[in-house]
Structures are given as C-alpha cells and as structure tokens.
N, CA, C and O atoms as a MOPAC input file, in Angstrom:
PM7 MOZYME 1SCF
protein

 N     19.16800 1    -7.07300 1    -1.83700 1
 C     17.86300 1    -6.83200 1    -1.28100 1
 C     17.37700 1    -8.10800 1    -0.61900 1
 O     17.42300 1    -9.18500 1    -1.21300 1
 N     16.91500 1    -7.98100 1     0.60500 1
 C     16.43400 1    -9.14200 1     1.32300 1
 C     14.96400 1    -9.40900 1     1.07000 1
 O     14.20200 1    -8.52500 1     0.67900 1
 N     14.59000 1   -10.66000 1     1.30700 1
 C     13.18900 1   -11.03300 1     1.15200 1
 C     12.30300 1   -10.26900 1     2.12800 1
 O     11.13300 1   -10.01400 1     1.84300 1
 N     12.85300 1    -9.90900 1     3.25900 1
 C     12.08400 1    -9.17900 1     4.27300 1
 C     11.56600 1    -7.86200 1     3.70300 1
 O     10.41400 1    -7.49600 1     3.93800 1
 N     12.40700 1    -7.15000 1     2.95700 1
 C     12.00600 1    -5.87200 1     2.38300 1
 C     10.96900 1    -6.07700 1     1.28300 1
 O     10.01100 1    -5.31200 1     1.17900 1
 N     11.15600 1    -7.09100 1     0.47700 1
 C     10.18700 1    -7.39000 1    -0.58800 1
 C      8.84700 1    -7.77300 1     0.03100 1
 O      7.79800 1    -7.31900 1    -0.42600 1
 N      8.87800 1    -8.59900 1     1.06200 1
 C      7.64500 1    -9.00900 1     1.73800 1
 C      6.93600 1    -7.81000 1     2.35800 1
 O      5.70900 1    -7.72600 1     2.32300 1
 N      7.70300 1    -6.88400 1     2.92200 1
 C      7.10500 1    -5.68300 1     3.49800 1
 C      6.45000 1    -4.83900 1     2.41100 1
 O      5.34700 1    -4.32600 1     2.60100 1
 N      7.12200 1    -4.69400 1     1.27700 1
 C      6.56700 1    -3.94600 1     0.15200 1
 C      5.25900 1    -4.57400 1    -0.31800 1
 O      4.26200 1    -3.88100 1    -0.51800 1
 N      5.27300 1    -5.87400 1    -0.48800 1
 C      4.08300 1    -6.58500 1    -0.94600 1
 C      2.93000 1    -6.43000 1     0.05700 1
 O      1.78300 1    -6.22300 1    -0.33900 1
 N      3.23400 1    -6.52800 1     1.32700 1
 C      2.22000 1    -6.38700 1     2.36200 1
 C      1.60900 1    -4.98200 1     2.36200 1
 O      0.39200 1    -4.82300 1     2.45600 1
 N      2.45900 1    -3.98300 1     2.25600 1
 C      1.96800 1    -2.60100 1     2.24600 1
 C      1.14900 1    -2.31700 1     0.99200 1
 O      0.14200 1    -1.61200 1     1.05900 1
 N      1.56700 1    -2.85700 1    -0.15000 1
 C      0.80200 1    -2.69100 1    -1.38200 1
 C     -0.55800 1    -3.36900 1    -1.28300 1
 O     -1.56100 1    -2.82600 1    -1.74500 1
 N     -0.59300 1    -4.55200 1    -0.68300 1
 C     -1.85000 1    -5.27600 1    -0.51300 1
 C     -2.82000 1    -4.46300 1     0.32200 1
 O     -3.99200 1    -4.33400 1    -0.03100 1
 N     -2.34100 1    -3.91900 1     1.42000 1
 C     -3.20500 1    -3.11800 1     2.28000 1
 C     -3.65900 1    -1.84100 1     1.57400 1
 O     -4.82100 1    -1.44800 1     1.68700 1
 N     -2.75900 1    -1.20000 1     0.85500 1
 C     -3.10600 1     0.01200 1     0.12500 1
 C     -4.17100 1    -0.27800 1    -0.92600 1
 O     -5.15800 1     0.45200 1    -1.02300 1
 N     -3.98700 1    -1.31500 1    -1.69900 1
 C     -4.95000 1    -1.66200 1    -2.74300 1
 C     -6.30800 1    -1.98900 1    -2.13300 1
 O     -7.33800 1    -1.56400 1    -2.65600 1
 N     -6.32300 1    -2.73300 1    -1.04200 1
 C     -7.59000 1    -3.08500 1    -0.38900 1
 C     -8.33500 1    -1.83900 1     0.06700 1
 O     -9.54500 1    -1.72700 1    -0.13100 1
 N     -7.62100 1    -0.91200 1     0.67000 1
 C     -8.27700 1     0.29900 1     1.15400 1
 C     -8.71600 1     1.20500 1    -0.00500 1
 O     -9.75800 1     1.85400 1     0.08100 1
 N     -7.94300 1     1.25100 1    -1.06700 1
 C     -8.35300 1     2.03500 1    -2.22800 1
 C     -9.61500 1     1.45900 1    -2.86500 1
 O    -10.49900 1     2.20200 1    -3.29100 1
 N     -9.69100 1     0.14100 1    -2.92500 1
 C    -10.89400 1    -0.50000 1    -3.47300 1
 C    -12.10600 1    -0.22700 1    -2.58400 1
 O    -13.18800 1     0.08900 1    -3.08000 1
 N    -11.92100 1    -0.34800 1    -1.28300 1
 C    -13.01300 1    -0.04400 1    -0.35200 1
 C    -13.43900 1     1.41000 1    -0.49600 1
 O    -14.63200 1     1.71400 1    -0.49600 1
 N    -12.47100 1     2.30200 1    -0.61700 1
 C    -12.75000 1     3.72600 1    -0.74900 1
 C    -13.61300 1     3.98200 1    -1.99500 1
 O    -14.54400 1     4.78600 1    -1.96200 1
 N    -13.29000 1     3.28900 1    -3.08200 1
 C    -14.00400 1     3.49100 1    -4.33400 1
 C    -15.38900 1     2.85600 1    -4.30600 1
 O    -16.35900 1     3.47200 1    -4.74700 1
 N    -15.49100 1     1.64100 1    -3.79600 1
 C    -16.73700 1     0.88500 1    -3.86400 1
 C    -17.69200 1     1.23200 1    -2.72700 1
 O    -18.89600 1     1.35300 1    -2.95100 1
 N    -17.18700 1     1.39000 1    -1.53600 1
 C    -18.02900 1     1.64500 1    -0.36800 1
 C    -17.95700 1     3.12700 1     0.01600 1
 O    -17.56600 1     3.47500 1     1.13000 1
 N    -18.33600 1     3.97800 1    -0.91700 1
 C    -18.19500 1     5.41600 1    -0.69700 1
 C    -19.00000 1     5.90800 1     0.50600 1
 O    -18.63300 1     6.91600 1     1.11100 1
 N    -20.06700 1     5.23500 1     0.86200 1
 C    -20.87100 1     5.64700 1     2.01400 1
 C    -20.19400 1     5.32300 1     3.35000 1
 O    -20.61800 1     5.81600 1     4.39500 1
 N    -19.15500 1     4.50600 1     3.31800 1
 C    -18.43500 1     4.14500 1     4.53800 1
 C    -17.07900 1     4.83700 1     4.65000 1
 O    -16.26900 1     4.46900 1     5.50200 1
 N    -16.82800 1     5.80700 1     3.82500 1
 C    -15.53500 1     6.50300 1     3.85400 1
 C    -15.33500 1     7.17800 1     5.20600 1
 O    -16.18900 1     7.91800 1     5.69400 1
 N    -14.19800 1     6.89800 1     5.77800 1
 C    -13.88000 1     7.49400 1     7.08100 1
 C    -12.49600 1     8.12200 1     7.03300 1
 O    -11.69700 1     7.84400 1     6.13800 1
 N    -12.23800 1     8.95700 1     7.99600 1
 C    -10.90500 1     9.55900 1     8.09700 1
 C     -9.84900 1     8.50200 1     8.38100 1
 O     -8.68600 1     8.66100 1     8.01000 1
 N    -10.25600 1     7.42700 1     9.03700 1
 C     -9.30600 1     6.35200 1     9.33500 1
 C     -8.81700 1     5.69100 1     8.04400 1
 O     -7.62700 1     5.41000 1     7.90200 1
 N     -9.73400 1     5.44200 1     7.10300 1
 C     -9.31800 1     4.88200 1     5.80900 1
 C     -8.40400 1     5.85600 1     5.08700 1
 O     -7.38500 1     5.46700 1     4.51700 1
 N     -8.77900 1     7.12200 1     5.12000 1
 C     -7.96000 1     8.14800 1     4.45700 1
 C     -6.55000 1     8.15700 1     5.06400 1
 O     -5.56200 1     8.23500 1     4.33400 1
 N     -6.45800 1     8.07800 1     6.38500 1
 C     -5.16100 1     8.07500 1     7.06200 1
 C     -4.36300 1     6.81300 1     6.72000 1
 O     -3.14700 1     6.87800 1     6.53900 1
 N     -5.04100 1     5.67300 1     6.63200 1
 C     -4.36000 1     4.43000 1     6.28100 1
 C     -3.80600 1     4.49700 1     4.86600 1
 O     -2.67700 1     4.07500 1     4.61300 1
 N     -4.60000 1     5.02600 1     3.94900 1
 C     -4.14800 1     5.16400 1     2.55900 1
 C     -2.93200 1     6.07700 1     2.49800 1
 O     -1.93000 1     5.74500 1     1.86500 1
 N     -3.01900 1     7.20300 1     3.14400 1
 C     -1.90400 1     8.15200 1     3.15900 1
 C     -0.66700 1     7.53400 1     3.81600 1
 O      0.44900 1     7.68300 1     3.32000 1
 N     -0.87800 1     6.84700 1     4.92700 1
 C      0.23600 1     6.22200 1     5.64100 1
 C      0.92300 1     5.14400 1     4.83600 1
 O      2.15000 1     5.05100 1     4.83700 1
 N      0.13600 1     4.32200 1     4.14300 1
 C      0.73600 1     3.26400 1     3.32700 1
 C      1.52100 1     3.84700 1     2.15700 1
 O      2.60400 1     3.36400 1     1.82600 1
 N      0.97300 1     4.88000 1     1.54000 1
 C      1.69400 1     5.53300 1     0.43600 1
 C      3.01700 1     6.10200 1     0.92600 1
 O      4.04200 1     5.96700 1     0.25700 1
 N      2.99600 1     6.73300 1     2.08200 1
 C      4.21700 1     7.31000 1     2.64900 1
 C      5.22100 1     6.21200 1     2.99000 1
 O      6.41300 1     6.34000 1     2.71000 1
 N      4.73100 1     5.13400 1     3.59500 1
 C      5.62200 1     4.02200 1     3.97700 1
 C      6.22500 1     3.34000 1     2.76400 1
 O      7.39500 1     2.95900 1     2.79000 1
 N      5.45300 1     3.18000 1     1.71100 1
 C      5.96000 1     2.56500 1     0.48300 1
 C      7.04000 1     3.44700 1    -0.12800 1
 O      8.08800 1     2.95100 1    -0.54300 1
 N      6.79100 1     4.74400 1    -0.18400 1
 C      7.78500 1     5.66900 1    -0.73600 1
 C      9.08000 1     5.63000 1     0.07300 1
 O     10.17200 1     5.61900 1    -0.49600 1
 N      8.95700 1     5.60800 1     1.40500 1
 C     10.13000 1     5.55300 1     2.27300 1
 C     10.89300 1     4.23600 1     2.07400 1
 O     12.12200 1     4.22600 1     2.00800 1
 N     10.15900 1     3.14100 1     1.98100 1
 C     10.77400 1     1.82200 1     1.77600 1
 C     11.54800 1     1.79000 1     0.46100 1
 O     12.65100 1     1.24600 1     0.39800 1
 N     10.97000 1     2.37100 1    -0.58600 1
 C     11.64300 1     2.40100 1    -1.89100 1
 C     12.85900 1     3.31400 1    -1.88100 1
 O     13.85200 1     3.02500 1    -2.54800 1
 N     12.79600 1     4.41800 1    -1.13100 1
 C     13.96000 1     5.31000 1    -1.01600 1
 C     15.11000 1     4.62100 1    -0.29200 1
 O     16.27000 1     4.74700 1    -0.68400 1
 N     14.77400 1     3.89200 1     0.77000 1
 C     15.81300 1     3.22800 1     1.56600 1
 C     16.35600 1     1.96900 1     0.89800 1
 O     17.46800 1     1.53200 1     1.19300 1
 N     15.56400 1     1.38900 1    -0.00200 1
 C     15.95400 1     0.15200 1    -0.68900 1
 C     15.70600 1     0.31100 1    -2.18000 1
 O     14.73800 1    -0.24000 1    -2.70400 1
 N     16.56900 1     1.05700 1    -2.87700 1
 C     16.34100 1     1.36600 1    -4.28800 1
 C     16.23700 1     0.12200 1    -5.18000 1
 O     15.64000 1     0.17900 1    -6.25500 1
 N     16.80600 1    -0.98100 1    -4.74500 1
 C     16.72500 1    -2.22300 1    -5.52000 1
 C     15.30900 1    -2.75700 1    -5.63600 1
 O     15.00500 1    -3.52800 1    -6.54600 1
 N     14.43600 1    -2.34800 1    -4.71400 1
 C     13.04000 1    -2.79300 1    -4.75300 1
 C     12.28400 1    -2.19500 1    -5.93300 1
 O     11.28400 1    -2.75600 1    -6.38200 1
 N     12.75800 1    -1.06400 1    -6.43500 1
 C     12.06500 1    -0.38900 1    -7.53000 1
 C     11.93400 1    -1.31200 1    -8.74000 1
 O     10.91700 1    -1.28700 1    -9.43300 1
 N     12.94700 1    -2.11700 1    -8.99200 1
 C     12.89500 1    -3.02600 1   -10.13300 1
 C     11.89400 1    -4.16200 1    -9.89900 1
 O     11.48000 1    -4.81500 1   -10.85600 1
 N     11.50400 1    -4.40400 1    -8.66500 1
 C     10.54600 1    -5.47200 1    -8.32900 1
 C      9.13800 1    -4.94000 1    -8.10900 1
 O      8.23400 1    -5.70200 1    -7.76600 1
 N      8.94700 1    -3.65400 1    -8.29900 1
 C      7.66600 1    -3.02700 1    -7.96500 1
 C      6.51300 1    -3.61200 1    -8.77700 1
 O      5.45500 1    -3.89800 1    -8.21700 1
 N      6.69500 1    -3.79400 1   -10.08000 1
 C      5.63000 1    -4.36300 1   -10.91100 1
 C      5.25400 1    -5.76900 1   -10.44400 1
 O      4.07600 1    -6.11200 1   -10.34900 1
 N      6.25800 1    -6.56000 1   -10.15900 1
 C      6.01700 1    -7.93700 1    -9.68300 1
 C      5.26700 1    -7.91500 1    -8.35000 1
 O      4.31800 1    -8.67400 1    -8.15500 1
 N      5.69000 1    -7.05600 1    -7.44700 1
 C      5.04400 1    -6.96800 1    -6.14000 1
 C      3.59900 1    -6.50000 1    -6.29600 1
 O      2.72100 1    -6.96800 1    -5.57200 1
 N      3.34300 1    -5.58800 1    -7.22400 1
 C      1.97000 1    -5.12500 1    -7.47700 1
 C      1.10400 1    -6.28200 1    -7.98100 1
 O     -0.04000 1    -6.43700 1    -7.55300 1
 N      1.64200 1    -7.07900 1    -8.87700 1
 C      0.88500 1    -8.22700 1    -9.39500 1
 C      0.60900 1    -9.24500 1    -8.30400 1
 O     -0.48100 1    -9.81300 1    -8.24600 1
 N      1.57900 1    -9.47900 1    -7.44400 1
 C      1.40500 1   -10.43100 1    -6.34800 1
 C      0.36900 1    -9.92300 1    -5.34300 1
 O     -0.37000 1   -10.69900 1    -4.73800 1
 N      0.33900 1    -8.61200 1    -5.18400 1
 C     -0.58800 1    -8.01200 1    -4.23200 1
 C     -1.99700 1    -8.08000 1    -4.77200 1
 O     -2.93300 1    -7.62400 1    -4.11400 1

C-alpha cells in the first residue's frame, strides 16, 4: 500500500468528518450540496477501500489522524 492511498483516505475522512459535524451543529445551514458531499465522500471511501484492501487495517489510525 502506498502513502498516496493512505493520504487520500485520510483526506477524504477529514472532509467527511468536517461536513458531518457541520451538518449536526449548523442544522439551519443544511444544504443539498453538503448532503451530496457527504454521500460522495462515503462512496469514494468505500471505493478506495475496495480497491486497496490493505487500507482497511489502517482505517482506525486514519480516523484518529483525521
């Protein structure tokens, strides 16, 4: 597994977590764009993990870093 894939996972998790927090805290600002970003990041993370199964063992670490 290359660092590039781990970095991509960490980046996508960071963006997903940020948007989920905004979604929860700033409920009056919820937009379809945030909803689409959340859905897109979840889909991209799942695809990344399917294509790089070795990343699954690093998922907890990447979540903590994010």
